[in-house]
Coordinates of C-alpha atoms in Angstrom, one line a residue:
M1 CA 1.4 3.7 -23.6
A2 CA -2.4 4.0 -23.7
V3 CA -4.2 0.7 -23.6
H4 CA -7.3 0.2 -25.7
E5 CA -7.7 -3.4 -26.1
T6 CA -6.6 -6.9 -24.5
V7 CA -3.2 -8.0 -25.4
R8 CA -2.3 -11.4 -26.4
L9 CA 1.0 -12.5 -24.5
T10 CA 3.6 -14.6 -26.5
R11 CA 5.0 -17.4 -24.6
R12 CA 8.3 -15.3 -24.2
Q13 CA 6.2 -12.3 -22.9
A14 CA 4.3 -14.6 -20.4
L15 CA 7.6 -15.7 -19.2
A16 CA 9.0 -12.1 -18.8
T17 CA 5.8 -11.1 -16.8
S18 CA 6.2 -14.1 -14.4
L19 CA 10.0 -13.0 -13.9
A20 CA 8.8 -9.5 -13.3
S21 CA 6.3 -10.7 -10.8
G22 CA 9.0 -12.4 -9.0
L23 CA 11.3 -9.3 -9.1
A24 CA 8.1 -7.3 -7.6
A25 CA 8.3 -9.7 -4.7
M26 CA 11.9 -9.3 -4.2
G27 CA 11.4 -5.7 -4.2
A28 CA 9.2 -6.1 -1.2
K29 CA 12.3 -6.8 1.2
P30 CA 12.7 -4.3 4.0
A31 CA 14.8 -1.2 3.1
L32 CA 17.9 -1.8 4.7
A33 CA 17.8 -5.5 3.9
A34 CA 18.0 -4.1 0.1
S35 CA 21.0 -4.3 -2.3
K36 CA 23.2 -1.2 -2.3
A37 CA 22.8 -1.0 -5.9
A38 CA 18.9 -0.2 -5.4
A39 CA 20.3 3.3 -4.2
K40 CA 21.1 4.1 -7.8
A41 CA 18.2 2.3 -9.3
P42 CA 15.1 4.1 -10.7
L43 CA 12.2 4.1 -8.4
K44 CA 9.7 1.4 -9.1
I45 CA 6.3 3.6 -9.3
G46 CA 3.0 2.3 -8.7
C47 CA -0.6 3.4 -8.5
G48 CA -3.6 2.2 -6.3
T49 CA -6.8 1.4 -7.8
V50 CA -8.6 3.3 -5.1
S51 CA -8.0 6.6 -7.2
F52 CA -10.8 5.1 -9.0
R53 CA -12.8 3.2 -6.4
T54 CA -16.1 4.0 -7.9
Y55 CA -15.5 2.4 -11.3
P56 CA -14.8 -1.3 -12.2
L57 CA -11.6 -2.7 -11.7
E58 CA -10.6 -3.0 -15.3
E59 CA -11.5 0.5 -15.9
A60 CA -9.3 1.5 -13.1
L61 CA -6.5 -0.5 -14.3
R62 CA -6.7 0.7 -17.8
R63 CA -6.5 4.3 -16.8
I64 CA -3.5 3.5 -14.3
R65 CA -1.9 1.8 -17.4
R66 CA -2.5 4.8 -19.8
A67 CA -1.0 7.2 -17.4
G68 CA 2.5 5.1 -17.6
Y69 CA 2.4 3.1 -14.3
E70 CA 3.6 -0.4 -14.7
Y71 CA 2.7 -1.6 -10.9
F72 CA -0.3 -1.3 -9.1
E73 CA -2.0 -2.0 -5.8
T74 CA -5.6 -2.8 -5.0
Q75 CA -8.1 -3.1 -2.2
A76 CA -10.5 -5.6 -0.6
T77 CA -12.3 -2.9 1.4
A78 CA -15.8 -3.0 0.1
P79 CA -18.1 -1.0 -0.1
F80 CA -15.4 1.7 0.1
C81 CA -13.1 0.2 -2.7
P82 CA -14.7 -3.2 -3.9
H83 CA -12.1 -4.1 -6.5
V84 CA -11.3 -7.4 -4.9
D85 CA -13.4 -9.8 -2.9
P86 CA -11.0 -12.8 -1.6
W87 CA -13.8 -15.0 -0.9
K88 CA -15.4 -14.5 -4.3
N89 CA -13.0 -13.5 -7.0
D90 CA -10.6 -15.8 -9.0
P91 CA -7.0 -14.9 -8.2
A92 CA -5.9 -16.6 -11.5
T93 CA -8.4 -14.3 -13.4
F94 CA -7.0 -11.3 -11.7
R95 CA -3.4 -12.2 -12.6
K96 CA -4.2 -12.7 -16.1
L97 CA -6.0 -9.1 -16.4
A98 CA -3.1 -7.6 -14.9
A99 CA -0.7 -9.3 -17.4
D100 CA -2.9 -8.6 -20.4
L101 CA -2.9 -5.0 -19.7
G102 CA 0.8 -4.9 -19.5
F103 CA 1.5 -4.6 -15.8
R104 CA 4.9 -5.6 -14.4
G105 CA 3.6 -6.6 -11.0
V106 CA 1.0 -6.0 -8.2
T107 CA 2.5 -4.6 -5.2
A108 CA -0.1 -4.7 -2.5
L109 CA -3.7 -5.5 -1.3
W110 CA -5.4 -3.5 1.4
S111 CA -7.0 -6.2 3.6
C112 CA -10.8 -6.7 4.0
H113 CA -11.5 -6.3 8.1
G114 CA -8.2 -4.5 8.2
A115 CA -8.6 -2.4 11.5
I116 CA -7.1 -5.1 13.7
I117 CA -7.8 -4.0 17.2
P118 CA -11.6 -2.9 16.7
D119 CA -12.5 -5.5 14.2
A120 CA -13.5 -8.7 15.6
K121 CA -13.3 -10.4 12.2
S122 CA -9.8 -9.0 11.6
V123 CA -7.9 -12.2 11.8
E124 CA -10.5 -14.0 9.6
G125 CA -10.6 -11.4 7.1
I126 CA -6.8 -10.7 6.7
S127 CA -5.9 -14.3 6.7
Q128 CA -8.4 -14.9 3.8
A129 CA -6.8 -11.6 2.1
I130 CA -3.1 -13.3 2.7
R131 CA -4.5 -16.7 1.1
W132 CA -5.8 -15.0 -1.8
A133 CA -2.7 -12.6 -2.5
K134 CA -0.7 -15.7 -2.5
E135 CA -2.6 -17.1 -5.3
A136 CA -2.8 -13.9 -7.0
A137 CA 1.2 -13.0 -6.8
V138 CA 0.7 -10.2 -4.5
P139 CA 3.5 -10.0 -2.1
V140 CA 2.2 -7.4 0.6
V141 CA -1.0 -7.3 2.4
V142 CA -1.8 -4.2 3.9
A143 CA -3.8 -3.5 7.4
G144 CA -3.8 -1.3 10.3
D145 CA -4.2 -1.2 14.2
G146 CA -7.3 0.8 14.0
R147 CA -8.9 2.7 16.4
K148 CA -8.6 1.6 20.0
P149 CA -12.1 1.6 21.8
A150 CA -12.6 4.4 24.3
N151 CA -13.1 2.1 27.2
M152 CA -10.0 0.0 26.3
S153 CA -6.7 0.7 28.0
D154 CA -3.4 1.1 25.7
D155 CA -2.0 -2.1 27.5
D156 CA -5.0 -4.1 26.7
A157 CA -5.2 -2.6 23.0
M158 CA -1.6 -3.7 22.5
K159 CA -2.1 -7.1 23.9
L160 CA -5.1 -7.6 21.9
L161 CA -3.0 -6.5 18.7
G162 CA -0.2 -8.8 19.7
D163 CA -2.4 -11.8 20.0
R164 CA -4.4 -11.1 16.5
L165 CA -0.8 -10.4 15.1
A166 CA 0.5 -13.6 16.1
A167 CA -2.7 -15.5 14.6
I168 CA -2.2 -13.7 11.1
L169 CA 1.5 -13.9 11.1
E170 CA 1.6 -17.7 11.5
L171 CA -0.3 -17.9 8.1
A172 CA 1.8 -15.2 6.7
E173 CA 4.9 -16.9 7.4
K174 CA 3.7 -20.1 6.0
L175 CA 2.7 -18.5 2.8
Q176 CA 5.6 -15.8 2.8
I177 CA 3.4 -12.7 2.3
H178 CA 4.5 -9.6 4.2
L179 CA 1.8 -8.2 6.7
A180 CA 2.5 -4.4 6.4
I181 CA 1.0 -2.1 9.0
E182 CA 0.0 1.3 7.8
P183 CA 0.0 4.3 9.9
H184 CA -3.9 3.9 10.1
G185 CA -5.1 3.8 13.8
T186 CA -4.5 4.8 17.4
F187 CA -0.8 3.9 17.8
S188 CA 0.7 3.7 14.3
L189 CA 0.7 7.5 13.4
T190 CA 4.1 8.0 15.1
A191 CA 7.5 6.4 15.1
E192 CA 7.1 5.5 18.6
G193 CA 3.8 3.6 18.1
L194 CA 4.9 1.9 14.7
K195 CA 8.3 0.5 16.6
R196 CA 6.0 -0.5 19.4
I197 CA 3.8 -2.7 17.1
M198 CA 6.9 -4.0 15.1
A199 CA 8.1 -5.1 18.7
L200 CA 5.0 -7.4 19.0
S201 CA 6.5 -10.1 16.9
N202 CA 9.8 -11.5 15.8
S203 CA 8.4 -12.5 12.4
K204 CA 10.3 -10.8 9.5
W205 CA 7.0 -11.0 7.6
L206 CA 5.6 -8.2 9.9
A207 CA 6.5 -4.8 8.4
I208 CA 5.3 -1.4 7.4
N209 CA 3.4 0.2 4.5
Y210 CA 4.4 3.9 5.3
D211 CA 1.8 6.5 4.1
T212 CA 3.3 10.1 3.9
A213 CA -0.1 12.0 4.2
N214 CA -1.4 10.0 7.3
V215 CA 1.9 10.8 9.1
H216 CA 1.9 14.4 7.8
R217 CA -1.6 15.1 9.0
A218 CA -1.9 12.6 12.3
T219 CA -4.9 11.1 10.7
Y220 CA -5.9 8.6 8.5
V221 CA -9.3 7.6 6.4
E222 CA -11.9 5.9 8.4
T223 CA -14.5 4.1 6.0
A224 CA -18.1 3.6 6.6
E225 CA -20.7 2.4 4.3
G226 CA -18.5 3.5 1.1
G227 CA -17.9 6.8 2.5
Y228 CA -15.1 8.2 4.8
A229 CA -14.0 10.7 7.3
W230 CA -10.5 12.0 8.5
T231 CA -10.1 11.1 12.1
P232 CA -7.3 13.1 13.9
F233 CA -5.2 11.4 16.4
G234 CA -2.7 13.4 18.7
Q235 CA -0.1 15.7 17.3
R236 CA 1.0 16.2 13.7
Q237 CA 4.4 14.3 13.0
D238 CA 7.3 15.2 10.8
E239 CA 6.6 12.7 8.0
V240 CA 10.4 12.5 7.0
A241 CA 11.7 12.0 10.5
T242 CA 9.1 9.3 11.2
L243 CA 10.2 7.5 8.2
R244 CA 13.7 7.7 8.8
A245 CA 13.1 6.2 12.3
V246 CA 11.3 3.1 10.8
V247 CA 12.7 2.7 7.3
D248 CA 14.3 -0.7 8.2
R249 CA 10.9 -2.2 8.4
V250 CA 9.1 -0.5 5.3
V251 CA 8.3 -3.0 2.4
H252 CA 5.8 -0.6 0.7
V253 CA 5.0 3.1 0.5
H254 CA 1.9 5.1 0.1
V255 CA 3.0 8.6 -1.7
K256 CA 0.1 10.9 -1.0
D257 CA -0.1 14.6 -1.1
V258 CA -2.8 16.8 0.5
V259 CA -4.1 20.2 1.0
G260 CA -6.0 19.9 4.3
A261 CA -8.2 16.8 3.7
R262 CA -8.1 16.9 0.1
C263 CA -5.7 14.6 -1.9
V264 CA -3.9 16.5 -4.7
A265 CA -1.3 15.7 -7.2
L266 CA 2.2 14.8 -5.9
G267 CA 4.1 17.8 -5.5
E268 CA 1.0 20.4 -5.3
G269 CA 0.4 19.8 -1.5
T270 CA 2.1 20.2 1.8
V271 CA 3.7 16.8 2.5
N272 CA 7.4 16.7 2.3
L273 CA 7.6 14.1 -0.5
H274 CA 11.0 14.9 -1.7
G275 CA 12.5 14.4 1.8
C276 CA 10.6 11.0 2.1
L277 CA 11.9 9.6 -1.2
R278 CA 15.6 10.8 -0.2
V279 CA 15.2 8.9 3.0
L280 CA 13.9 5.8 0.9
R281 CA 17.0 6.3 -1.6
E282 CA 19.7 6.8 1.1
A283 CA 18.3 3.6 2.9
G284 CA 18.5 1.6 -0.1
Y285 CA 14.8 0.9 -0.5
G286 CA 14.1 -1.6 -3.4
G287 CA 10.3 -1.6 -3.2
V288 CA 7.6 0.4 -4.9
V289 CA 6.3 3.8 -4.0
S290 CA 2.6 3.8 -4.9
L291 CA 0.3 6.9 -5.4
E292 CA -2.7 6.7 -3.3
T293 CA -5.7 9.3 -3.2
E294 CA -9.2 8.8 -1.7
G295 CA -10.8 8.4 -5.3
D296 CA -13.3 11.1 -4.6
F297 CA -13.3 12.9 -7.9
D298 CA -14.5 11.8 -11.4
A299 CA -12.7 9.6 -13.9
E300 CA -11.1 12.5 -15.9
E301 CA -10.1 14.4 -13.0
G302 CA -8.6 11.3 -11.5
Q303 CA -6.7 10.6 -14.8
R304 CA -5.2 14.2 -14.8
L305 CA -4.1 13.7 -11.2
I306 CA -2.3 10.3 -11.7
A307 CA -0.8 11.3 -14.8
A308 CA 0.6 14.4 -13.2
S309 CA 1.7 12.3 -10.2
Y310 CA 3.5 9.9 -12.2
R311 CA 5.5 12.7 -14.2
Y312 CA 6.5 14.2 -10.6
L313 CA 7.7 10.4 -9.4
V314 CA 9.7 10.1 -12.8
E315 CA 11.2 13.3 -12.1
A316 CA 11.9 12.7 -8.5
S317 CA 13.5 9.5 -9.2
E318 CA 16.3 11.5 -11.2
R319 CA 16.7 13.9 -8.6
V320 CA 16.7 12.4 -5.3

């Protein structure tokens, strides 16, 4: 449904929106903890505002809603994607915008200072993102391990990561917000590395935001001054096998397809999306699959890409 103007909610609609937000949060349970009924339920389909990262948040949301999506995620990764500033933006205003545009829920927030190992401000930044997410009714905050400094041993890097996770998770547990680690760093692009990170804490609020393309290419986007680069790490992994190995810890999923380093509409690239969706379905995953791109195209090209990807996910939801 195209959205051309602000919608006034009736009391009943407001209550329904509130309920839907609660359901979205429930959907963020790890896959094997989800109800068996989820195996037959339609996939919850979302889209990241990063696809329109160079445009204002409201325009990004209107375009996402126009394409048919009922869920969205956003980022606090300025200057790359400056759609949220958790120190300045009012979470109540954000919630109202999402409701007015007819969204059923906000699924995740990529955190500021989200590279935990190399960023000395990661504890402060991610903690602030968690506080903001709680007030904005966002159930998942996403971060990554980040690139290990060249002069740091693996053991020292993992100890630093564990110490910083402990500080962040103390707040995440208190506020009941999942901290979801994305394959986005030195260790997290393999099943072994993700399991090693998950073993750093016994907290049920430590989880995974799986990214299909990052694992497929053994790389992730490193941002700097509003731009980005793809940094390869080790050997390419099988995105389906890797997901199967860690699916019990997954609370959010980035569905991303690529040809080389270029993001394309889902189903047009080299990522085995169908296999990943089947793993999620078989595991009873009840969360959201959220389209992600790097947002390096104009608005109309982006609109076509997210619309084609929405159609792909709707059809895939019926096939897997």
